[in-house]
């Protein structure tokens, strides 16, 4: 056996031994209620990095592999790309249209679709070269929201100024069918994990409209929610939709099986805007634009856990990494992106896995 082979074998054995020891220590600690080295009692999620970005960052979307985050700069008409590993902006800002308000990345990670509100267009970025491909796609007046079907075949765009939703075929990057009439001033849109339905917030109507994506027609009556609903996120199992109500500082929860609101609205911070649900479905992260914080909702109890997390001024959107260890928050008032480390706990015990694996990346080294 070569020295390289022996080294690899020994490294593998050491890794297995460390993982085995960690499992034993963690179990022992939970049973006896003690804290092992590298462990601490459960604590609120905290900001671990702040990344300077372009002018008035608005929306953020992360690639499926988690390597890059795409951020729209509302005040500069550009998109910046963050290398999430290096925690820094890479390359020059990508010029797009006027007032880029939203961005979504295709499930295969090859394209990013950017909504240009002032132009009434959609720009398409090739994420391999970080350049815009083709001409901007014309939609309707003042588009603001975007979502892509899980099979990446179609893009749904909310046209706030036209009270409609436009559908784009990603194979040709052309609009298909007629605009779908929804409620007054639609802003956010999210698609169920099975791709069957698109949920649209109608900000001026205080409702959510449901679209059947097979027929691109509205189903049922609009769902009443809170005042001035802006964005929404659907849980990974597709059972619930979380809607931010900017006008009354709450989050409404919709049961997608019955399309009715469950329980009472959840009070969060001032002017809630963006929302994202963790990949395991346990938490919903809400940006409170009016008080510079992020609220965390326990989706099992639909209640806020711990104190709000301070971030930058006027946080607008939030996206969570695919491995569920980081939340990225755009702060339009300070031209930054806050990076929140998401707690990974075993019962009442939160472990810094990095101290046991020899890695500086903490929980990432185990939970990737």
Tab-separated table of C-alpha atoms in Angstrom:
chain	number	residue	atom	x	y	z
A	1	UNK	CA	0.000	0.000	0.000
A	2	UNK	CA	1.326	3.447	-0.938
A	3	UNK	CA	1.829	6.184	1.689
A	4	UNK	CA	-1.051	8.127	0.102
A	5	UNK	CA	-3.361	5.121	0.396
A	6	UNK	CA	-2.392	4.557	4.028
A	7	UNK	CA	-2.993	8.240	4.803
A	8	UNK	CA	-6.451	8.146	3.193
A	9	UNK	CA	-7.356	4.970	5.054
A	10	UNK	CA	-6.179	6.392	8.365
A	11	UNK	CA	-8.122	9.632	7.737
A	12	UNK	CA	-11.262	7.642	7.029
A	13	UNK	CA	-10.828	5.603	10.204
A	14	UNK	CA	-10.199	8.758	12.267
A	15	UNK	CA	-13.331	10.349	10.814
A	16	UNK	CA	-15.420	7.313	11.687
A	17	UNK	CA	-14.023	7.194	15.193
A	18	UNK	CA	-14.728	10.908	15.742
A	19	UNK	CA	-18.300	10.547	14.530
A	20	UNK	CA	-18.798	7.504	16.760
A	21	UNK	CA	-17.340	9.327	19.769
A	22	UNK	CA	-19.492	12.351	19.078
A	23	UNK	CA	-22.628	10.237	18.937
A	24	UNK	CA	-21.750	8.611	22.251
A	25	UNK	CA	-20.885	11.923	23.894
A	26	UNK	CA	-23.996	13.683	22.656
A	27	UNK	CA	-26.255	10.861	23.810
A	28	UNK	CA	-24.509	10.707	27.174
A	29	UNK	CA	-24.839	14.469	27.579
A	30	UNK	CA	-28.533	14.494	26.775
A	31	UNK	CA	-29.242	11.665	29.205
A	32	UNK	CA	-27.297	13.181	32.075
A	33	UNK	CA	-27.986	16.829	31.277
A	34	UNK	CA	-24.315	17.790	31.043
A	35	UNK	CA	-22.428	19.784	28.423
A	36	UNK	CA	-19.601	18.217	26.451
A	37	UNK	CA	-16.645	20.190	25.007
A	38	UNK	CA	-17.742	22.219	22.014
A	39	UNK	CA	-21.351	22.256	23.192
A	40	UNK	CA	-23.565	25.002	24.541
A	41	UNK	CA	-27.114	25.338	25.690
A	42	UNK	CA	-29.655	26.174	23.011
A	43	UNK	CA	-29.409	29.777	21.856
A	44	UNK	CA	-31.101	32.029	19.350
A	45	UNK	CA	-29.844	32.138	15.773
A	46	UNK	CA	-27.182	34.782	15.354
A	47	UNK	CA	-25.579	36.858	12.608
A	48	UNK	CA	-22.087	35.557	11.869
A	49	UNK	CA	-21.161	37.632	8.822
A	50	UNK	CA	-22.144	40.878	7.095
A	51	UNK	CA	-21.337	41.187	3.391
A	52	UNK	CA	-21.219	44.563	1.645
A	53	UNK	CA	-23.244	44.456	-1.556
A	54	UNK	CA	-24.649	46.871	-4.171
A	55	UNK	CA	-27.055	49.790	-3.809
A	56	UNK	CA	-30.351	48.929	-2.046
A	57	UNK	CA	-30.219	45.118	-2.192
A	58	UNK	CA	-33.701	43.709	-2.491
A	59	UNK	CA	-34.121	40.041	-3.341
A	60	UNK	CA	-31.878	37.013	-2.860
A	61	UNK	CA	-31.861	33.482	-4.271
A	62	UNK	CA	-29.386	30.669	-3.630
A	63	UNK	CA	-28.224	28.078	-6.142
A	64	UNK	CA	-29.311	24.465	-5.503
A	65	UNK	CA	-25.763	23.458	-4.592
A	66	UNK	CA	-25.579	26.334	-2.111
A	67	UNK	CA	-22.354	27.718	-3.574
A	68	UNK	CA	-23.659	31.108	-4.713
A	69	UNK	CA	-26.298	33.652	-3.755
A	70	UNK	CA	-27.761	36.034	-6.342
A	71	UNK	CA	-28.804	39.450	-5.004
A	72	UNK	CA	-30.731	42.143	-6.886
A	73	UNK	CA	-29.527	45.708	-6.292
A	74	UNK	CA	-32.617	47.867	-6.651
A	75	UNK	CA	-30.741	51.157	-6.689
A	76	UNK	CA	-28.074	50.103	-9.181
A	77	UNK	CA	-30.057	47.998	-11.673
A	78	UNK	CA	-27.635	45.146	-11.192
A	79	UNK	CA	-27.294	41.687	-9.676
A	80	UNK	CA	-24.388	40.800	-7.390
A	81	UNK	CA	-23.138	37.258	-6.851
A	82	UNK	CA	-21.941	36.095	-3.443
A	83	UNK	CA	-19.606	33.134	-3.064
A	84	UNK	CA	-21.177	31.633	0.054
A	85	UNK	CA	-18.034	29.693	0.960
A	86	UNK	CA	-15.718	32.692	0.713
A	87	UNK	CA	-18.441	34.987	2.113
A	88	UNK	CA	-17.692	37.684	-0.434
A	89	UNK	CA	-18.972	39.166	-3.691
A	90	UNK	CA	-17.334	37.676	-6.769
A	91	UNK	CA	-17.010	39.318	-10.151
A	92	UNK	CA	-18.498	42.577	-11.339
A	93	UNK	CA	-22.186	43.355	-10.808
A	94	UNK	CA	-24.351	41.997	-13.636
A	95	UNK	CA	-26.331	44.748	-15.432
A	96	UNK	CA	-30.035	43.921	-15.754
A	97	UNK	CA	-33.153	46.062	-16.202
A	98	UNK	CA	-34.539	48.958	-14.210
A	99	UNK	CA	-35.593	48.327	-10.593
A	100	UNK	CA	-34.764	44.618	-10.225
A	101	UNK	CA	-37.169	43.532	-7.497
A	102	UNK	CA	-37.027	39.745	-7.498
A	103	UNK	CA	-34.865	36.802	-8.528
A	104	UNK	CA	-35.292	33.034	-8.724
A	105	UNK	CA	-32.805	30.329	-9.700
A	106	UNK	CA	-33.842	27.273	-11.703
A	107	UNK	CA	-33.748	23.910	-9.887
A	108	UNK	CA	-30.792	22.794	-12.037
A	109	UNK	CA	-28.934	25.982	-11.129
A	110	UNK	CA	-28.224	26.994	-14.727
A	111	UNK	CA	-30.319	30.152	-14.937
A	112	UNK	CA	-31.436	33.034	-12.737
A	113	UNK	CA	-34.597	34.924	-13.682
A	114	UNK	CA	-34.623	38.580	-12.602
A	115	UNK	CA	-37.729	40.768	-12.477
A	116	UNK	CA	-37.250	44.348	-13.698
A	117	UNK	CA	-40.214	46.248	-12.258
A	118	UNK	CA	-39.729	49.565	-13.999
A	119	UNK	CA	-39.211	48.016	-17.430
A	120	UNK	CA	-41.922	45.398	-17.262
A	121	UNK	CA	-39.380	42.758	-18.248
A	122	UNK	CA	-37.509	39.678	-17.061
A	123	UNK	CA	-33.745	39.262	-17.542
A	124	UNK	CA	-32.216	35.784	-17.751
A	125	UNK	CA	-28.736	35.210	-16.348
A	126	UNK	CA	-26.538	32.272	-17.337
A	127	UNK	CA	-25.080	31.295	-13.957
A	128	UNK	CA	-22.138	29.571	-15.617
A	129	UNK	CA	-20.868	32.821	-17.109
A	130	UNK	CA	-22.860	35.316	-15.003
A	131	UNK	CA	-23.970	37.153	-18.111
A	132	UNK	CA	-27.438	38.013	-19.368
A	133	UNK	CA	-28.578	35.782	-22.222
A	134	UNK	CA	-31.012	36.863	-24.914
A	135	UNK	CA	-33.256	39.882	-24.848
A	136	UNK	CA	-35.333	40.840	-21.815
A	137	UNK	CA	-38.688	39.047	-21.783
A	138	UNK	CA	-41.605	41.469	-21.840
A	139	UNK	CA	-44.330	40.780	-19.302
A	140	UNK	CA	-46.919	43.217	-17.936
A	141	UNK	CA	-46.843	46.499	-16.040
A	142	UNK	CA	-44.673	46.649	-12.900
A	143	UNK	CA	-43.793	42.997	-12.248
A	144	UNK	CA	-42.612	42.304	-8.691
A	145	UNK	CA	-42.554	38.581	-7.893
A	146	UNK	CA	-41.201	35.408	-9.479
A	147	UNK	CA	-41.260	31.646	-8.892
A	148	UNK	CA	-40.137	28.668	-10.963
A	149	UNK	CA	-41.872	25.290	-11.171
A	150	UNK	CA	-39.949	22.331	-9.682
A	151	UNK	CA	-39.553	20.786	-13.144
A	152	UNK	CA	-38.081	24.177	-14.219
A	153	UNK	CA	-40.399	24.264	-17.210
A	154	UNK	CA	-42.213	27.479	-16.356
A	155	UNK	CA	-41.656	30.802	-14.612
A	156	UNK	CA	-44.557	32.593	-12.909
A	157	UNK	CA	-44.356	36.389	-12.679
A	158	UNK	CA	-46.701	38.656	-10.723
A	159	UNK	CA	-47.588	41.892	-12.524
A	160	UNK	CA	-48.522	44.289	-9.723
A	161	UNK	CA	-49.649	47.074	-12.015
A	162	UNK	CA	-51.838	44.825	-14.166
A	163	UNK	CA	-53.359	42.539	-11.510
A	164	UNK	CA	-52.183	39.515	-13.459
A	165	UNK	CA	-49.667	36.671	-13.514
A	166	UNK	CA	-47.597	35.962	-16.624
A	167	UNK	CA	-46.217	32.493	-17.426
A	168	UNK	CA	-42.885	32.059	-19.230
A	169	UNK	CA	-41.755	28.858	-20.979
A	170	UNK	CA	-38.116	28.352	-19.958
A	171	UNK	CA	-37.339	26.266	-23.052
A	172	UNK	CA	-37.955	29.250	-25.316
A	173	UNK	CA	-37.987	32.113	-22.787
A	174	UNK	CA	-41.228	33.339	-24.265
A	175	UNK	CA	-44.587	34.115	-22.680
A	176	UNK	CA	-47.200	31.375	-23.032
A	177	UNK	CA	-50.951	31.851	-22.910
A	178	UNK	CA	-52.837	34.894	-21.733
A	179	UNK	CA	-52.067	36.683	-18.464
A	180	UNK	CA	-53.932	35.135	-15.534
A	181	UNK	CA	-56.206	37.608	-13.759
A	182	UNK	CA	-55.734	37.500	-9.982
A	183	UNK	CA	-56.382	40.024	-7.203
A	184	UNK	CA	-55.544	43.684	-6.842
A	185	UNK	CA	-51.793	44.478	-6.857
A	186	UNK	CA	-50.262	40.972	-6.746
A	187	UNK	CA	-46.741	40.937	-5.314
A	188	UNK	CA	-45.447	37.571	-4.117
A	189	UNK	CA	-45.754	34.128	-5.673
A	190	UNK	CA	-44.746	30.651	-4.497
A	191	UNK	CA	-45.265	27.227	-6.064
A	192	UNK	CA	-46.060	24.018	-4.207
A	193	UNK	CA	-43.301	21.370	-4.129
A	194	UNK	CA	-45.278	19.129	-6.483
A	195	UNK	CA	-45.681	22.007	-8.928
A	196	UNK	CA	-49.469	21.691	-8.984
A	197	UNK	CA	-50.402	25.119	-7.634
A	198	UNK	CA	-49.087	28.676	-7.507
A	199	UNK	CA	-50.069	30.885	-4.562
A	200	UNK	CA	-50.177	34.648	-5.162
A	201	UNK	CA	-50.432	37.441	-2.590
A	202	UNK	CA	-52.748	40.298	-3.562
A	203	UNK	CA	-51.402	43.175	-1.489
A	204	UNK	CA	-54.194	45.675	-2.029
A	205	UNK	CA	-56.965	43.083	-1.679
A	206	UNK	CA	-55.667	41.391	1.501
A	207	UNK	CA	-56.066	37.999	-0.115
A	208	UNK	CA	-54.171	35.081	-1.655
A	209	UNK	CA	-55.159	33.622	-5.026
A	210	UNK	CA	-54.490	29.998	-5.980
A	211	UNK	CA	-53.638	29.060	-9.576
A	212	UNK	CA	-53.845	25.528	-10.977
A	213	UNK	CA	-50.603	25.284	-12.971
A	214	UNK	CA	-51.944	22.507	-15.198
A	215	UNK	CA	-54.636	24.777	-16.621
A	216	UNK	CA	-53.284	28.173	-15.539
A	217	UNK	CA	-56.667	29.096	-14.152
A	218	UNK	CA	-57.653	30.390	-10.731
A	219	UNK	CA	-59.231	27.800	-8.430
A	220	UNK	CA	-61.639	28.616	-5.628
A	221	UNK	CA	-62.261	31.952	-4.007
A	222	UNK	CA	-59.453	34.288	-2.875
A	223	UNK	CA	-58.223	33.404	0.620
A	224	UNK	CA	-58.564	36.275	3.128
A	225	UNK	CA	-55.358	36.917	5.085
A	226	UNK	CA	-53.969	39.948	6.927
A	227	UNK	CA	-53.486	43.525	5.824
A	228	UNK	CA	-51.189	44.158	2.850
A	229	UNK	CA	-49.823	40.626	2.271
A	230	UNK	CA	-46.472	40.791	0.491
A	231	UNK	CA	-44.525	37.542	0.257
A	232	UNK	CA	-45.177	33.905	1.003
A	233	UNK	CA	-43.300	30.621	1.366
A	234	UNK	CA	-44.575	27.054	1.244
A	235	UNK	CA	-43.294	24.292	3.525
A	236	UNK	CA	-41.268	21.466	1.922
A	237	UNK	CA	-44.120	19.003	2.452
A	238	UNK	CA	-46.522	21.415	0.761
A	239	UNK	CA	-49.006	21.436	3.644
A	240	UNK	CA	-48.717	25.069	4.721
A	241	UNK	CA	-48.117	28.498	3.183
A	242	UNK	CA	-46.706	31.290	5.358
A	243	UNK	CA	-47.794	34.787	4.317
A	244	UNK	CA	-46.278	38.058	5.571
A	245	UNK	CA	-48.872	40.740	6.275
A	246	UNK	CA	-46.942	43.993	6.080
A	247	UNK	CA	-49.795	46.207	7.186
A	248	UNK	CA	-50.521	44.567	10.536
A	249	UNK	CA	-47.198	43.013	11.528
A	250	UNK	CA	-48.340	39.395	11.343
A	251	UNK	CA	-47.911	36.152	9.436
A	252	UNK	CA	-50.927	34.160	8.260
A	253	UNK	CA	-50.719	30.380	7.843
A	254	UNK	CA	-52.729	28.723	5.078
A	255	UNK	CA	-53.655	25.041	5.083
A	256	UNK	CA	-53.090	24.172	1.426
A	257	UNK	CA	-55.389	21.135	1.605
A	258	UNK	CA	-58.417	23.310	2.415
A	259	UNK	CA	-57.039	26.699	1.323
A	260	UNK	CA	-58.141	28.263	4.576
A	261	UNK	CA	-56.191	30.167	7.215
A	262	UNK	CA	-55.432	28.107	10.310
A	263	UNK	CA	-55.514	29.548	13.828
A	264	UNK	CA	-54.826	33.248	14.385
A	265	UNK	CA	-52.204	35.403	12.637
A	266	UNK	CA	-48.755	35.161	14.223
A	267	UNK	CA	-47.453	38.512	15.555
A	268	UNK	CA	-43.912	39.232	14.379
A	269	UNK	CA	-42.020	42.518	13.984
A	270	UNK	CA	-42.737	45.833	12.318
A	271	UNK	CA	-43.528	45.685	8.582
A	272	UNK	CA	-42.820	42.002	7.846
A	273	UNK	CA	-41.848	41.542	4.215
A	274	UNK	CA	-39.818	38.482	3.224
A	275	UNK	CA	-40.254	34.904	4.428
A	276	UNK	CA	-38.438	31.615	3.900
A	277	UNK	CA	-38.987	28.158	5.374
A	278	UNK	CA	-36.059	25.955	6.366
A	279	UNK	CA	-35.474	22.802	4.275
A	280	UNK	CA	-36.546	20.586	7.178
A	281	UNK	CA	-39.752	22.593	7.526
A	282	UNK	CA	-39.203	23.331	11.220
A	283	UNK	CA	-38.699	27.084	11.047
A	284	UNK	CA	-39.941	30.090	9.079
A	285	UNK	CA	-37.688	33.164	8.923
A	286	UNK	CA	-39.402	36.544	8.505
A	287	UNK	CA	-37.734	39.880	7.717
A	288	UNK	CA	-39.152	42.827	9.660
A	289	UNK	CA	-38.306	45.795	7.440
A	290	UNK	CA	-39.536	48.386	9.918
A	291	UNK	CA	-37.334	47.417	12.841
A	292	UNK	CA	-34.233	45.830	11.296
A	293	UNK	CA	-34.810	42.333	12.625
A	294	UNK	CA	-35.678	38.778	11.629
A	295	UNK	CA	-38.317	36.796	13.500
A	296	UNK	CA	-38.149	32.996	13.696
A	297	UNK	CA	-41.361	30.983	13.777
A	298	UNK	CA	-41.592	27.415	15.071
A	299	UNK	CA	-43.825	25.799	12.444
A	300	UNK	CA	-44.935	23.054	14.837
A	301	UNK	CA	-46.516	25.548	17.229
A	302	UNK	CA	-46.822	28.541	14.875
A	303	UNK	CA	-45.294	30.793	17.492
A	304	UNK	CA	-42.215	33.015	17.493
A	305	UNK	CA	-39.183	31.538	19.227
A	306	UNK	CA	-36.632	33.627	21.112
A	307	UNK	CA	-36.029	37.339	20.535
A	308	UNK	CA	-35.902	38.851	17.032
A	309	UNK	CA	-32.464	38.666	15.398
A	310	UNK	CA	-30.935	42.120	14.764
A	311	UNK	CA	-29.672	42.503	11.199
A	312	UNK	CA	-29.151	45.620	9.049
A	313	UNK	CA	-31.477	48.494	8.240
A	314	UNK	CA	-34.622	47.717	6.253
A	315	UNK	CA	-34.228	43.965	5.755
A	316	UNK	CA	-36.338	42.950	2.774
A	317	UNK	CA	-35.860	39.362	1.636
A	318	UNK	CA	-34.429	36.160	3.085
A	319	UNK	CA	-33.229	32.893	1.565
A	320	UNK	CA	-31.998	29.750	3.314
A	321	UNK	CA	-29.149	27.573	2.082
A	322	UNK	CA	-30.153	24.124	0.770
A	323	UNK	CA	-28.393	22.407	3.679
A	324	UNK	CA	-30.362	24.515	6.146
A	325	UNK	CA	-27.385	25.954	8.017
A	326	UNK	CA	-27.434	29.577	6.839
A	327	UNK	CA	-30.025	32.293	6.193
A	328	UNK	CA	-29.132	35.217	3.926
A	329	UNK	CA	-30.923	38.526	4.540
A	330	UNK	CA	-30.786	41.564	2.238
A	331	UNK	CA	-30.586	44.877	4.106
A	332	UNK	CA	-31.610	47.561	1.625
A	333	UNK	CA	-30.947	50.397	4.067
A	334	UNK	CA	-27.310	49.503	4.716
A	335	UNK	CA	-26.371	47.892	1.360
A	336	UNK	CA	-25.429	44.649	3.060
A	337	UNK	CA	-26.389	41.010	3.360
A	338	UNK	CA	-26.518	39.503	6.833
A	339	UNK	CA	-25.611	35.830	7.201
A	340	UNK	CA	-27.397	34.038	10.021
A	341	UNK	CA	-26.116	30.745	11.410
A	342	UNK	CA	-29.126	28.520	11.929
A	343	UNK	CA	-29.100	26.488	15.131
A	344	UNK	CA	-28.919	22.716	14.801
A	345	UNK	CA	-29.876	21.272	18.161
A	346	UNK	CA	-30.345	17.857	19.723
A	347	UNK	CA	-33.099	18.371	22.250
A	348	UNK	CA	-31.925	21.195	24.487
A	349	UNK	CA	-28.326	20.747	23.399
A	350	UNK	CA	-26.674	22.624	20.527
A	351	UNK	CA	-23.370	21.133	19.409
A	352	UNK	CA	-20.535	22.843	17.586
A	353	UNK	CA	-19.666	19.882	15.374
A	354	UNK	CA	-16.574	21.650	14.112
A	355	UNK	CA	-14.844	21.235	17.471
A	356	UNK	CA	-15.131	17.472	17.142
A	357	UNK	CA	-14.430	17.018	13.446
A	358	UNK	CA	-11.463	19.348	13.283
A	359	UNK	CA	-13.282	21.588	10.820
A	360	UNK	CA	-13.659	25.358	11.192
A	361	UNK	CA	-17.066	25.278	9.534
A	362	UNK	CA	-18.982	24.026	12.530
A	363	UNK	CA	-22.244	22.264	11.759
A	364	UNK	CA	-21.707	22.585	7.999
A	365	UNK	CA	-19.097	19.828	8.083
A	366	UNK	CA	-21.649	17.294	9.247
A	367	UNK	CA	-24.960	18.523	7.878
A	368	UNK	CA	-24.015	19.349	4.272
